[in-house]
Coordinates of C-alpha atoms and ligand atoms in Angstrom, one line a residue:
M1 CA 0.1 0.0 0.1
P2 CA 1.3 3.5 -0.7
L3 CA 0.5 4.5 3.0
S4 CA 2.4 3.3 5.9
S5 CA 0.5 3.2 9.1
G6 CA 1.3 5.7 11.7
T7 CA 1.2 5.8 15.5
P8 CA -2.0 6.3 17.5
G9 CA -2.0 9.9 18.8
S10 CA -4.2 12.3 20.4
F11 CA -6.9 13.9 18.6
A12 CA -5.8 17.4 19.3
R13 CA -6.2 19.6 16.6
S14 CA -3.8 22.6 17.6
F15 CA -0.5 22.6 17.8
E16 CA 0.6 21.5 21.5
V17 CA 3.7 22.6 23.1
G18 CA 6.1 19.4 23.2
A19 CA 4.0 17.3 20.9
P20 CA 6.0 16.1 18.2
M21 CA 5.3 18.2 14.9
S22 CA 4.5 15.2 13.2
D23 CA 1.8 14.0 15.3
S24 CA 0.0 17.3 15.9
L25 CA -0.3 17.5 11.7
K26 CA -1.9 14.1 11.8
I27 CA -5.2 13.6 10.5
K28 CA -7.4 12.1 13.2
R29 CA -10.6 12.0 11.9
I30 CA -12.5 11.2 8.6
A31 CA -15.9 11.8 8.2
I32 CA -17.4 10.2 4.7
V33 CA -20.6 11.5 3.9
G34 CA -22.8 8.6 1.8
G35 CA -23.7 5.2 2.2
G36 CA -23.6 3.9 -1.2
T37 CA -21.0 2.1 -3.1
A38 CA -18.7 5.2 -3.2
G39 CA -18.9 5.7 0.8
W40 CA -18.3 2.2 1.9
M41 CA -15.9 1.5 -0.9
A42 CA -14.0 4.9 0.6
A43 CA -14.3 3.5 4.1
S44 CA -13.0 0.3 3.6
L45 CA -9.9 1.1 1.9
L46 CA -9.2 3.7 4.4
A47 CA -9.8 1.4 7.2
R48 CA -7.2 -1.0 5.7
S49 CA -5.0 1.2 5.1
L50 CA -4.8 3.2 8.1
P51 CA -4.8 0.5 11.0
G52 CA -3.6 1.4 14.1
S53 CA -2.9 5.2 13.1
G54 CA -5.5 6.3 15.5
C55 CA -7.7 8.0 12.9
A56 CA -11.2 7.5 13.6
I57 CA -13.2 7.1 10.2
T58 CA -17.5 7.8 10.6
V59 CA -19.7 7.0 7.7
I60 CA -22.8 9.1 7.7
E61 CA -25.8 8.1 5.8
S62 CA -28.9 9.8 5.6
P63 CA -32.1 7.7 6.7
D64 CA -34.1 10.0 4.2
V65 CA -31.8 9.6 0.6
G66 CA -31.7 6.4 -0.9
T67 CA -28.7 4.9 -3.1
I68 CA -28.4 5.0 -6.8
G69 CA -27.9 0.9 -6.8
V70 CA -29.0 -0.2 -10.3
G71 CA -27.5 -3.3 -11.3
E72 CA -23.9 -2.7 -12.0
A73 CA -21.0 -4.1 -13.9
T74 CA -17.3 -3.5 -13.2
I75 CA -13.9 -4.2 -14.8
P76 CA -11.1 -6.1 -14.1
P77 CA -9.7 -3.9 -11.1
I78 CA -12.4 -4.8 -9.1
I79 CA -10.5 -7.9 -8.6
D80 CA -7.4 -6.4 -7.6
L81 CA -9.5 -4.1 -4.8
L82 CA -10.6 -7.4 -3.3
R83 CA -7.3 -8.8 -3.0
L84 CA -5.8 -5.6 -1.4
L85 CA -9.1 -5.8 0.8
N86 CA -7.8 -9.5 1.7
I87 CA -11.7 -10.0 0.7
N88 CA -12.3 -13.8 -0.3
E89 CA -13.2 -13.6 -3.9
A90 CA -15.9 -16.4 -3.6
D91 CA -17.3 -15.4 -0.7
F92 CA -18.0 -11.6 -1.9
V93 CA -19.4 -13.6 -5.1
Q94 CA -21.7 -15.6 -3.3
H95 CA -22.9 -12.6 -0.8
T96 CA -23.0 -9.6 -3.7
G97 CA -25.2 -11.7 -6.1
S98 CA -22.3 -11.3 -8.5
T99 CA -21.6 -13.2 -12.0
Y100 CA -18.5 -13.0 -14.0
K101 CA -17.5 -10.7 -16.6
L102 CA -15.4 -11.0 -19.7
G103 CA -16.1 -8.0 -21.3
I104 CA -18.9 -6.1 -22.9
K105 CA -20.7 -7.0 -26.3
F106 CA -21.8 -3.9 -28.5
T107 CA -24.6 -4.5 -30.9
D108 CA -25.9 -2.1 -33.3
W109 CA -23.6 0.6 -32.7
A110 CA -21.8 0.9 -35.9
R111 CA -24.7 0.0 -37.8
L112 CA -28.0 -1.9 -37.0
G113 CA -27.4 -5.6 -37.2
H114 CA -23.9 -5.1 -36.2
T115 CA -22.2 -6.6 -33.0
Y116 CA -18.9 -6.4 -31.8
W117 CA -16.7 -7.1 -28.6
H118 CA -14.8 -5.2 -25.9
P119 CA -13.4 -8.3 -24.3
F120 CA -10.9 -8.3 -21.2
G121 CA -7.6 -9.8 -21.3
S122 CA -5.0 -10.7 -24.1
F123 CA -5.6 -10.4 -27.7
G124 CA -3.3 -12.8 -29.6
T125 CA 0.4 -12.3 -28.7
M126 CA 3.3 -9.8 -29.1
I127 CA 4.8 -10.2 -32.5
N128 CA 8.2 -8.7 -32.9
L129 CA 7.7 -7.0 -29.9
R130 CA 4.5 -5.2 -31.3
P131 CA 1.2 -5.5 -30.2
F132 CA -0.6 -8.3 -31.5
F133 CA -3.0 -5.6 -33.3
H134 CA -0.5 -4.6 -35.5
A135 CA 0.0 -8.0 -37.0
W136 CA -3.7 -8.0 -37.2
H137 CA -3.8 -4.9 -39.6
K138 CA -1.1 -6.5 -41.6
A139 CA -2.8 -9.9 -42.0
R140 CA -6.1 -8.0 -43.3
A141 CA -3.7 -6.2 -45.7
D142 CA -2.5 -9.6 -46.8
G143 CA -6.1 -10.8 -47.3
L144 CA -6.2 -13.4 -44.4
S145 CA -9.6 -14.5 -43.1
L146 CA -9.7 -13.2 -39.7
C147 CA -12.2 -14.5 -37.4
F148 CA -12.2 -12.4 -33.8
D149 CA -13.1 -14.8 -31.3
D150 CA -9.9 -16.8 -32.3
Y151 CA -7.6 -14.3 -30.9
S152 CA -9.4 -13.3 -27.7
L153 CA -10.3 -15.9 -25.2
C154 CA -12.4 -14.2 -23.5
A155 CA -14.6 -13.0 -26.5
S156 CA -14.5 -16.7 -27.5
L157 CA -15.7 -18.1 -23.9
G158 CA -18.4 -15.1 -23.9
D159 CA -19.8 -16.3 -27.2
Q160 CA -20.2 -19.8 -25.9
H161 CA -21.7 -18.5 -22.5
K162 CA -18.8 -20.2 -20.6
F163 CA -16.0 -19.0 -18.1
R164 CA -12.9 -20.1 -16.6
F165 CA -10.4 -18.5 -14.2
P166 CA -7.0 -17.5 -15.7
D167 CA -3.9 -19.8 -15.2
V168 CA -1.1 -17.8 -14.9
N169 CA 1.5 -20.9 -15.7
A170 CA -0.3 -21.8 -18.7
Q171 CA 1.6 -21.2 -22.1
G172 CA -1.8 -20.4 -23.9
P173 CA -4.2 -17.7 -23.9
E174 CA -5.4 -18.8 -20.6
A175 CA -2.5 -17.2 -19.0
G176 CA -3.7 -13.7 -20.5
L177 CA -7.3 -13.9 -19.4
R178 CA -8.9 -11.3 -17.1
Y179 CA -12.4 -11.1 -15.8
A180 CA -14.5 -8.4 -14.0
L181 CA -17.9 -8.7 -11.8
H182 CA -21.7 -7.7 -12.3
F183 CA -23.0 -7.3 -8.6
D184 CA -25.9 -6.2 -6.9
A185 CA -24.6 -2.5 -5.8
G186 CA -27.4 -2.6 -2.6
L187 CA -25.5 -6.2 -1.7
V188 CA -21.8 -4.8 -2.1
A189 CA -22.7 -1.4 0.0
K190 CA -23.8 -3.9 2.8
Y191 CA -20.8 -6.3 2.2
L192 CA -18.4 -3.2 2.6
R193 CA -20.2 -1.9 5.4
A194 CA -19.7 -4.9 7.5
Y195 CA -16.2 -5.3 6.7
S196 CA -15.6 -1.7 7.6
E197 CA -17.5 -1.9 10.7
R198 CA -15.0 -5.0 11.8
L199 CA -12.1 -2.6 11.1
G200 CA -13.4 -0.1 13.4
V201 CA -15.2 2.2 11.0
C202 CA -18.1 4.2 12.8
R203 CA -21.6 4.7 11.3
L204 CA -24.2 7.2 11.8
E205 CA -27.6 7.5 10.3
R206 CA -28.0 11.0 10.4
H207 CA -29.3 13.6 7.4
V208 CA -26.6 16.2 6.7
L209 CA -28.1 19.7 6.0
D210 CA -24.9 22.1 6.2
A211 CA -21.6 22.2 7.6
T212 CA -19.1 25.2 9.4
R213 CA -16.4 26.7 7.7
R214 CA -13.3 27.5 9.4
A215 CA -11.5 31.3 9.1
D216 CA -9.6 29.7 6.2
G217 CA -12.9 28.3 4.2
A218 CA -12.2 24.7 4.8
L219 CA -14.9 23.0 6.2
D220 CA -15.3 22.2 10.2
E221 CA -18.4 20.9 11.6
L222 CA -21.2 18.9 9.7
I223 CA -24.7 19.8 10.7
F224 CA -27.5 17.2 11.3
S225 CA -31.1 17.8 10.5
D226 CA -31.6 16.8 14.4
G227 CA -29.5 19.8 15.2
S228 CA -26.3 17.9 16.4
R229 CA -23.0 18.0 14.8
L230 CA -19.8 16.6 13.8
A231 CA -16.5 17.7 13.7
S232 CA -13.6 16.3 11.3
D233 CA -10.3 17.1 9.6
L234 CA -10.9 15.5 6.3
F235 CA -14.5 15.0 4.9
V236 CA -15.0 12.5 1.8
D237 CA -18.1 13.6 0.1
C238 CA -19.7 10.5 -1.2
S239 CA -23.6 11.9 -1.2
G240 CA -24.1 11.2 -4.7
F241 CA -25.3 13.7 -7.3
R242 CA -26.4 16.4 -5.1
G243 CA -22.8 16.8 -4.0
V244 CA -24.1 17.9 -0.4
L245 CA -20.3 19.3 0.5
I246 CA -18.5 19.6 -2.4
E247 CA -21.2 21.5 -4.2
Q248 CA -23.7 22.9 -1.6
V249 CA -21.5 23.6 0.8
L250 CA -18.2 24.6 -1.4
K251 CA -19.7 25.9 -4.5
T252 CA -16.8 23.8 -6.3
G253 CA -18.5 24.4 -10.0
Y254 CA -19.0 21.8 -12.5
H255 CA -17.7 21.2 -15.8
D256 CA -20.6 19.7 -18.3
W257 CA -19.8 17.4 -21.1
S258 CA -23.4 16.9 -22.2
A259 CA -22.5 18.2 -25.4
V260 CA -20.4 15.3 -26.4
L261 CA -21.8 12.9 -24.3
P262 CA -25.9 14.0 -24.7
C263 CA -27.5 10.8 -22.7
D264 CA -28.6 12.4 -19.6
R265 CA -31.4 10.3 -18.0
A266 CA -31.9 6.3 -17.3
V267 CA -35.0 4.3 -16.7
A268 CA -33.8 0.9 -15.0
Y269 CA -35.6 -1.9 -13.4
P270 CA -34.5 -5.6 -12.8
C271 CA -36.1 -8.5 -14.3
E272 CA -36.2 -12.3 -14.0
L273 CA -33.6 -14.2 -15.2
T274 CA -35.2 -17.0 -17.6
T275 CA -32.0 -17.8 -19.7
A276 CA -28.3 -18.7 -19.3
R277 CA -26.1 -15.7 -17.5
P278 CA -23.9 -14.7 -20.6
P279 CA -20.7 -13.9 -18.8
Y280 CA -20.5 -10.2 -20.2
T281 CA -22.8 -7.0 -20.5
Q282 CA -24.6 -6.3 -23.5
A283 CA -24.9 -3.0 -24.7
Y284 CA -27.6 -2.6 -27.2
A285 CA -27.7 0.9 -29.1
R286 CA -31.4 2.1 -29.5
P287 CA -32.7 5.1 -31.1
A288 CA -31.8 7.7 -28.6
G289 CA -29.1 6.1 -26.4
W290 CA -28.6 2.6 -25.6
R291 CA -29.8 -0.2 -23.3
W292 CA -27.8 -2.4 -20.8
R293 CA -28.4 -6.0 -19.8
I294 CA -26.6 -7.3 -16.7
P295 CA -27.0 -10.7 -15.7
L296 CA -26.6 -11.4 -12.0
Q297 CA -27.1 -14.6 -10.0
H298 CA -30.8 -14.0 -8.8
R299 CA -32.1 -11.7 -11.6
V300 CA -31.2 -9.4 -14.5
G301 CA -30.5 -5.8 -14.5
N302 CA -32.0 -3.4 -17.5
G303 CA -31.8 -0.1 -18.4
Y304 CA -32.4 2.3 -21.0
V305 CA -29.6 5.2 -20.8
Y306 CA -31.0 7.9 -23.5
S307 CA -30.9 11.9 -24.3
S308 CA -34.1 13.7 -23.2
A309 CA -33.6 16.1 -25.8
H310 CA -34.5 13.3 -28.2
L311 CA -36.7 10.9 -26.3
E312 CA -39.4 11.2 -23.8
D313 CA -39.3 9.4 -20.9
G314 CA -42.6 7.4 -21.2
A315 CA -41.3 6.2 -24.6
A316 CA -38.0 5.1 -23.0
L317 CA -39.9 3.1 -20.8
D318 CA -41.9 1.4 -23.2
D319 CA -38.8 0.8 -25.3
L320 CA -37.2 -0.7 -22.2
Q321 CA -40.7 -3.0 -21.5
A322 CA -40.9 -3.9 -25.2
A323 CA -37.2 -5.4 -25.1
V324 CA -36.9 -7.0 -21.4
G325 CA -40.6 -7.6 -20.4
K326 CA -42.0 -7.5 -16.8
P327 CA -40.5 -5.5 -14.1
L328 CA -39.5 -7.3 -11.0
A329 CA -39.3 -4.2 -9.0
D330 CA -40.9 -0.4 -9.8
P331 CA -38.6 1.3 -12.9
R332 CA -36.5 4.1 -11.6
L333 CA -36.2 7.3 -13.5
L334 CA -32.5 8.7 -13.2
R335 CA -31.4 12.1 -14.3
F336 CA -27.9 13.4 -14.6
V337 CA -25.6 15.6 -16.1
T338 CA -22.5 14.0 -17.7
G339 CA -19.5 15.9 -16.4
R340 CA -16.9 16.3 -13.8
R341 CA -16.8 18.8 -10.2
R342 CA -14.1 21.4 -11.4
L343 CA -12.0 20.3 -8.5
F344 CA -12.3 16.9 -7.0
W345 CA -10.5 17.7 -4.1
N346 CA -11.0 21.3 -2.7
R347 CA -9.6 22.4 0.7
N348 CA -10.3 19.6 3.2
C349 CA -12.9 17.8 1.1
V350 CA -12.4 15.4 -1.6
A351 CA -15.4 14.4 -3.5
L352 CA -15.5 10.8 -4.9
G353 CA -18.3 8.8 -6.8
L354 CA -21.3 10.3 -8.1
A355 CA -20.5 13.6 -5.9
S356 CA -17.3 14.1 -8.1
G357 CA -19.2 13.8 -12.0
F358 CA -20.5 11.1 -13.9
I359 CA -19.6 9.4 -17.0
E360 CA -22.5 7.3 -18.3
P361 CA -22.0 3.4 -17.6
L362 CA -21.6 2.5 -21.2
E363 CA -17.9 0.9 -20.1
S364 CA -18.4 0.6 -16.4
T365 CA -16.3 3.2 -15.1
S366 CA -17.7 5.0 -12.3
I367 CA -17.0 2.3 -9.4
H368 CA -13.5 1.9 -11.1
L369 CA -13.0 5.9 -10.7
V370 CA -14.0 5.6 -7.0
M371 CA -11.4 3.2 -6.4
S372 CA -9.0 5.2 -8.3
G373 CA -9.6 8.3 -6.2
V374 CA -9.3 6.5 -3.1
Y375 CA -6.2 5.2 -4.2
K376 CA -4.8 8.4 -5.3
L377 CA -5.9 10.0 -1.8
L378 CA -3.5 7.7 -0.5
E379 CA -1.1 8.3 -2.5
H380 CA -1.7 12.1 -1.6
F381 CA -2.5 11.3 2.0
P382 CA -2.6 15.1 3.6
D383 CA -1.6 16.4 6.8
L384 CA -3.4 19.2 8.7
S385 CA -1.3 21.8 6.6
F386 CA -3.3 20.3 3.5
A387 CA -0.6 21.9 1.1
Q388 CA -2.1 23.2 -2.2
S389 CA 0.8 21.6 -4.3
N390 CA -0.4 18.1 -3.0
I391 CA -3.9 19.2 -3.6
D392 CA -3.4 20.4 -7.3
S393 CA -1.2 17.0 -8.0
Y394 CA -4.2 15.0 -6.9
N395 CA -6.6 16.8 -9.0
A396 CA -4.2 16.8 -12.0
E397 CA -4.2 13.2 -12.0
L398 CA -7.8 12.6 -11.7
I399 CA -9.0 15.0 -14.0
N400 CA -6.3 13.4 -16.8
E401 CA -7.8 9.9 -15.9
M402 CA -11.4 11.4 -16.2
E403 CA -11.4 13.4 -19.1
R404 CA -9.5 10.3 -20.9
I405 CA -12.4 8.0 -20.4
R406 CA -14.6 10.7 -21.4
D407 CA -13.2 10.5 -25.0
F408 CA -12.8 6.9 -25.0
I409 CA -16.9 6.8 -24.6
V410 CA -17.6 9.4 -26.7
M411 CA -15.9 7.3 -29.5
H412 CA -18.3 5.0 -29.3
Y413 CA -20.8 7.2 -30.6
S414 CA -19.1 9.6 -32.6
L415 CA -17.7 7.0 -35.1
T416 CA -21.3 5.4 -36.0
E417 CA -22.4 5.0 -39.3
R418 CA -25.8 5.1 -38.2
S419 CA -28.4 7.8 -39.4
D420 CA -31.4 6.4 -38.8
T421 CA -32.6 8.8 -35.9
P422 CA -31.9 12.4 -34.7
F423 CA -30.1 11.2 -31.8
W424 CA -27.5 9.1 -34.2
D425 CA -27.1 12.2 -36.6
Y426 CA -25.9 14.4 -33.5
C427 CA -23.3 12.0 -32.3
R428 CA -22.0 11.4 -36.0
N429 CA -21.7 15.3 -36.6
M430 CA -21.1 16.6 -32.7
K431 CA -17.8 18.6 -32.2
L432 CA -15.4 16.2 -30.6
P433 CA -12.5 17.3 -28.0
D434 CA -9.0 17.9 -29.6
S435 CA -7.5 15.2 -27.7
L436 CA -9.7 12.5 -29.3
I437 CA -9.5 14.0 -32.7
E438 CA -6.1 13.3 -32.7
R439 CA -6.2 9.9 -31.6
I440 CA -8.6 9.1 -34.1
E441 CA -6.5 10.9 -36.9
L442 CA -3.4 9.0 -35.6
Y443 CA -5.4 5.6 -36.1
R444 CA -6.9 6.2 -39.2
Q445 CA -3.3 7.1 -40.7
T446 CA -0.9 4.5 -39.2
G447 CA -2.9 1.9 -36.9
R448 CA -1.0 3.3 -33.9
I449 CA -2.8 3.9 -30.5
R450 CA -0.3 6.3 -28.2
T451 CA -2.0 6.3 -24.7
K452 CA -0.2 7.9 -21.8
A453 CA 0.6 7.9 -18.5
G454 CA -2.6 7.7 -15.9
E455 CA -5.1 6.4 -18.4
L456 CA -7.3 3.9 -17.6
F457 CA -8.0 2.4 -21.1
N458 CA -5.0 0.9 -22.8
D459 CA -4.0 0.9 -26.5
L460 CA -6.1 -2.8 -26.8
S461 CA -9.0 -1.2 -25.5
W462 CA -8.9 1.4 -27.8
F463 CA -8.3 -0.9 -30.6
Y464 CA -11.5 -2.9 -29.7
I465 CA -13.5 0.1 -30.5
F466 CA -11.7 1.2 -33.4
E467 CA -12.1 -2.3 -35.1
G468 CA -15.6 -2.8 -33.8
M469 CA -16.6 0.7 -35.1
G470 CA -15.3 -0.4 -38.4
V471 CA -12.5 2.1 -38.6
R472 CA -9.7 0.8 -41.3
P473 CA -6.4 2.2 -40.7
A474 CA -4.5 3.7 -43.9
S475 CA -1.2 1.4 -43.2
Y476 CA 0.2 -0.7 -40.9
D477 CA 3.2 -0.6 -38.6
P478 CA 6.3 -1.2 -41.1
L479 CA 8.1 -3.0 -38.1
M480 CA 5.6 -6.1 -38.9
D481 CA 7.1 -6.7 -42.3
V482 CA 10.0 -8.1 -40.5
V483 CA 7.9 -11.2 -40.2
P484 CA 7.1 -13.0 -43.5
S485 CA 3.3 -13.3 -44.4
A486 CA 3.7 -17.2 -44.7
E487 CA 5.0 -17.1 -41.1
L488 CA 2.5 -14.5 -39.7
R489 CA 0.0 -17.3 -41.1
E490 CA 1.3 -20.0 -39.0
I491 CA 1.3 -17.7 -35.9
F492 CA -2.3 -16.8 -36.6
D493 CA -3.1 -20.5 -37.3
K494 CA -1.3 -21.7 -33.9
I495 CA -3.0 -18.8 -31.8
A496 CA -6.5 -19.7 -33.1
Q497 CA -6.1 -23.3 -32.6
L498 CA -4.7 -23.1 -29.0
T499 CA -7.7 -20.3 -28.2
R500 CA -10.4 -22.9 -29.2
S501 CA -8.9 -25.7 -27.6
A502 CA -9.0 -23.4 -24.2
A503 CA -12.4 -22.4 -25.0
K504 CA -13.3 -26.2 -25.8
Q505 CA -12.0 -27.5 -22.5
S506 CA -13.8 -24.5 -20.3
A507 CA -17.3 -24.8 -18.3
S508 CA -20.2 -23.2 -18.8
H509 CA -20.6 -19.6 -17.0
D510 CA -23.9 -20.8 -15.1
S511 CA -22.1 -23.8 -13.8
Q512 CA -20.2 -21.3 -11.4
F513 CA -23.5 -20.6 -9.9
A514 CA -25.1 -24.3 -9.7
A515 CA -24.8 -24.9 -5.7
R516 CA -26.5 -21.3 -5.3
A517 CA -29.0 -22.2 -7.9
A518 CA -30.1 -25.7 -6.2
A519 CA -30.2 -23.5 -3.0
M520 CA -32.4 -20.7 -4.3
M521 CA -34.7 -23.7 -6.0
A522 CA -35.0 -25.1 -2.6
G523 CA -36.2 -21.8 -1.4
R524 CA -33.4 -21.1 1.3
I525 CA -31.8 -18.2 -0.5
A526 CA -34.9 -15.3 -1.3
S527 CA -33.8 -13.5 -4.2
A528 CA -33.3 -9.8 -3.5
Ligands
FAD601 P1 -25.1 6.9 -4.3 O1 -25.5 5.5 -4.4 O2 -26.4 8.0 -4.8 O3 -25.0 7.1 -2.6 C1 -25.1 8.4 -1.9 C2 -25.3 8.3 -0.3 O4 -25.0 9.6 0.1 C3 -26.6 7.6 -0.1 O5 -26.1 6.8 1.1 C4 -27.2 8.8 0.7 O6 -28.1 8.2 2.1 C5 -26.1 9.7 1.2 N1 -26.7 11.3 1.5 C6 -27.2 11.8 0.3 N2 -27.4 13.0 1.0 C7 -27.3 13.0 2.0 C8 -27.0 14.0 3.1 N3 -27.7 15.1 2.9 N4 -26.6 13.5 4.3 C9 -26.3 12.2 4.6 N5 -26.2 11.3 3.8 C10 -26.5 11.8 2.3 N6 -21.2 2.4 -12.2 C11 -20.5 1.2 -12.5 O7 -19.0 1.3 -12.4 N7 -20.8 0.3 -13.2 C12 -22.2 0.6 -13.9 O8 -22.8 -0.5 -14.3 C13 -23.4 1.6 -13.5 N8 -24.1 2.0 -13.8 C14 -25.3 2.8 -13.6 C15 -26.2 3.2 -14.2 C16 -27.0 4.5 -13.8 C17 -28.2 4.8 -14.5 C18 -26.2 5.4 -13.2 C19 -26.9 6.5 -13.0 C20 -24.8 4.9 -12.3 C21 -24.2 3.8 -12.6 N9 -23.3 3.5 -12.3 C22 -22.4 2.6 -12.4 C23 -22.9 4.4 -11.2 C24 -22.7 3.9 -9.8 O9 -23.8 3.6 -9.7 C25 -22.2 5.1 -8.8 O10 -21.0 5.2 -9.2 C26 -21.8 4.3 -7.4 O11 -23.1 3.4 -7.4 C27 -21.4 5.0 -6.6 O12 -22.8 6.3 -6.0 P2 -22.6 7.1 -4.9 O13 -22.1 6.2 -3.6 O14 -21.5 7.7 -5.4 O15 -23.7 7.5 -4.7

């Protein structure tokens, strides 16, 4: 962990005569406002990273405001988080209704009737020290017939509704397999709450009305609706879209990205599980946005993310119902403005989760950004002086990460060939950020993708979207010509054979949950 544990100290906030400077400057109290996924994830990571530091962590949950908690998909770093927290993965999967995820399958995005994959894990193998997608470009130029699934084990398993864990000792594609989880956000918050409380985190059920400020403008005390108060040194705002501290109190400001990401609403509801659970998220492009399908162990999460400028709420619900059928719970209508807070860390307040901004869930990045925000907070863990250079460094890193994710998501829309609705016309013609234009141009001309430090999505992820959306580079990496075409063909054949054989030996995704399914049939587990 980036942070070493400190020695327990007193709770004094002022400099005491004779007290060691390092101790008197220590953060002793952290107040986390919000008990959704962000609040409990932050509490878990902070509690795990500050054992014995004498730092008291309190999570405040409003009894009046619920969490977002629609069915959630994640990306592979969620597995690293479980390891970091020393959480048994099988136990977590069982208690959160999780299923495994090998990637996302996109339907109707490039054009109607077209499907493509953004799988996790490796794609082929390095050739001449170059990523495989360069060889892919050359193979296409050579006229080789290419089947995507033959080079991505995740895609191949996904299409067969199979799943297996990575085998790091294997020589074949099993070694490069990666996976994430689909989970029930409500159950995850509950799980992480129990974990945090075991590590000494306190929970208060109070509604925060306001906060007092110190002379320097920093936050001092939370004021609750029952008149009581709570003082703290560091405040973590996980209060959801409203941003109770970061916006309502500190007036930090917001950068609105809806010009390039026009979807601003979602209607969501779970439905019954009636078919095998695919080990991937499904993202179907719709006339004014897209629809997700996320299989859990006990139900399926569905939602239509859409642009209210192009579709009425009632029509969105009709569209969803026509596709997925009867709800298991009342449909939820969610409104959002895509963008980010001007600052994620303002004075002594750090915003995480929806309080820090929101990019629609097309690539399942929100929960990852919560984790990334906490990791970076640990790397920039402050003392009571709250050095501005430290705060600036934190903000710069997260802004860079979030803006590159924004570009990545925008690309899914802007590269479409669709012209069947005003929404898709808008997406095709919208003015793109310069950073994205540069990346698209480089790829179109050379097939190269140059990502920078701190970006979440690597060159392979960008390749999948370019390839899936039908962008074909004008040339390929000249270093690929070192490999003669006949040799390249042999390498491709060998990889395809290994991938097919690994997929053939794998079991169905559903078989992972057979025991739980049996218990459900016996009525021993109530479906949530
Ligand atoms: P919330 O869940 O809104 O929790 C806010 C908390 O703050 C609650 O506990 C509430 O009680 C508390 N609170 C609010 N006001 C007060 C107050 N005044 N006083 C005290 N407490 C207060 N992310 C993914 O990674 N993958 C996905 O597939 C995905 N799908 C999504 C789909 C949609 C339609 C939306 C809108 C979001 C999706 N997200 C997804 C994002 C994800 O839901 C959130 O990032 C994640 O749940 C974290 O939410 P949160 O904890 O920040 O906020």
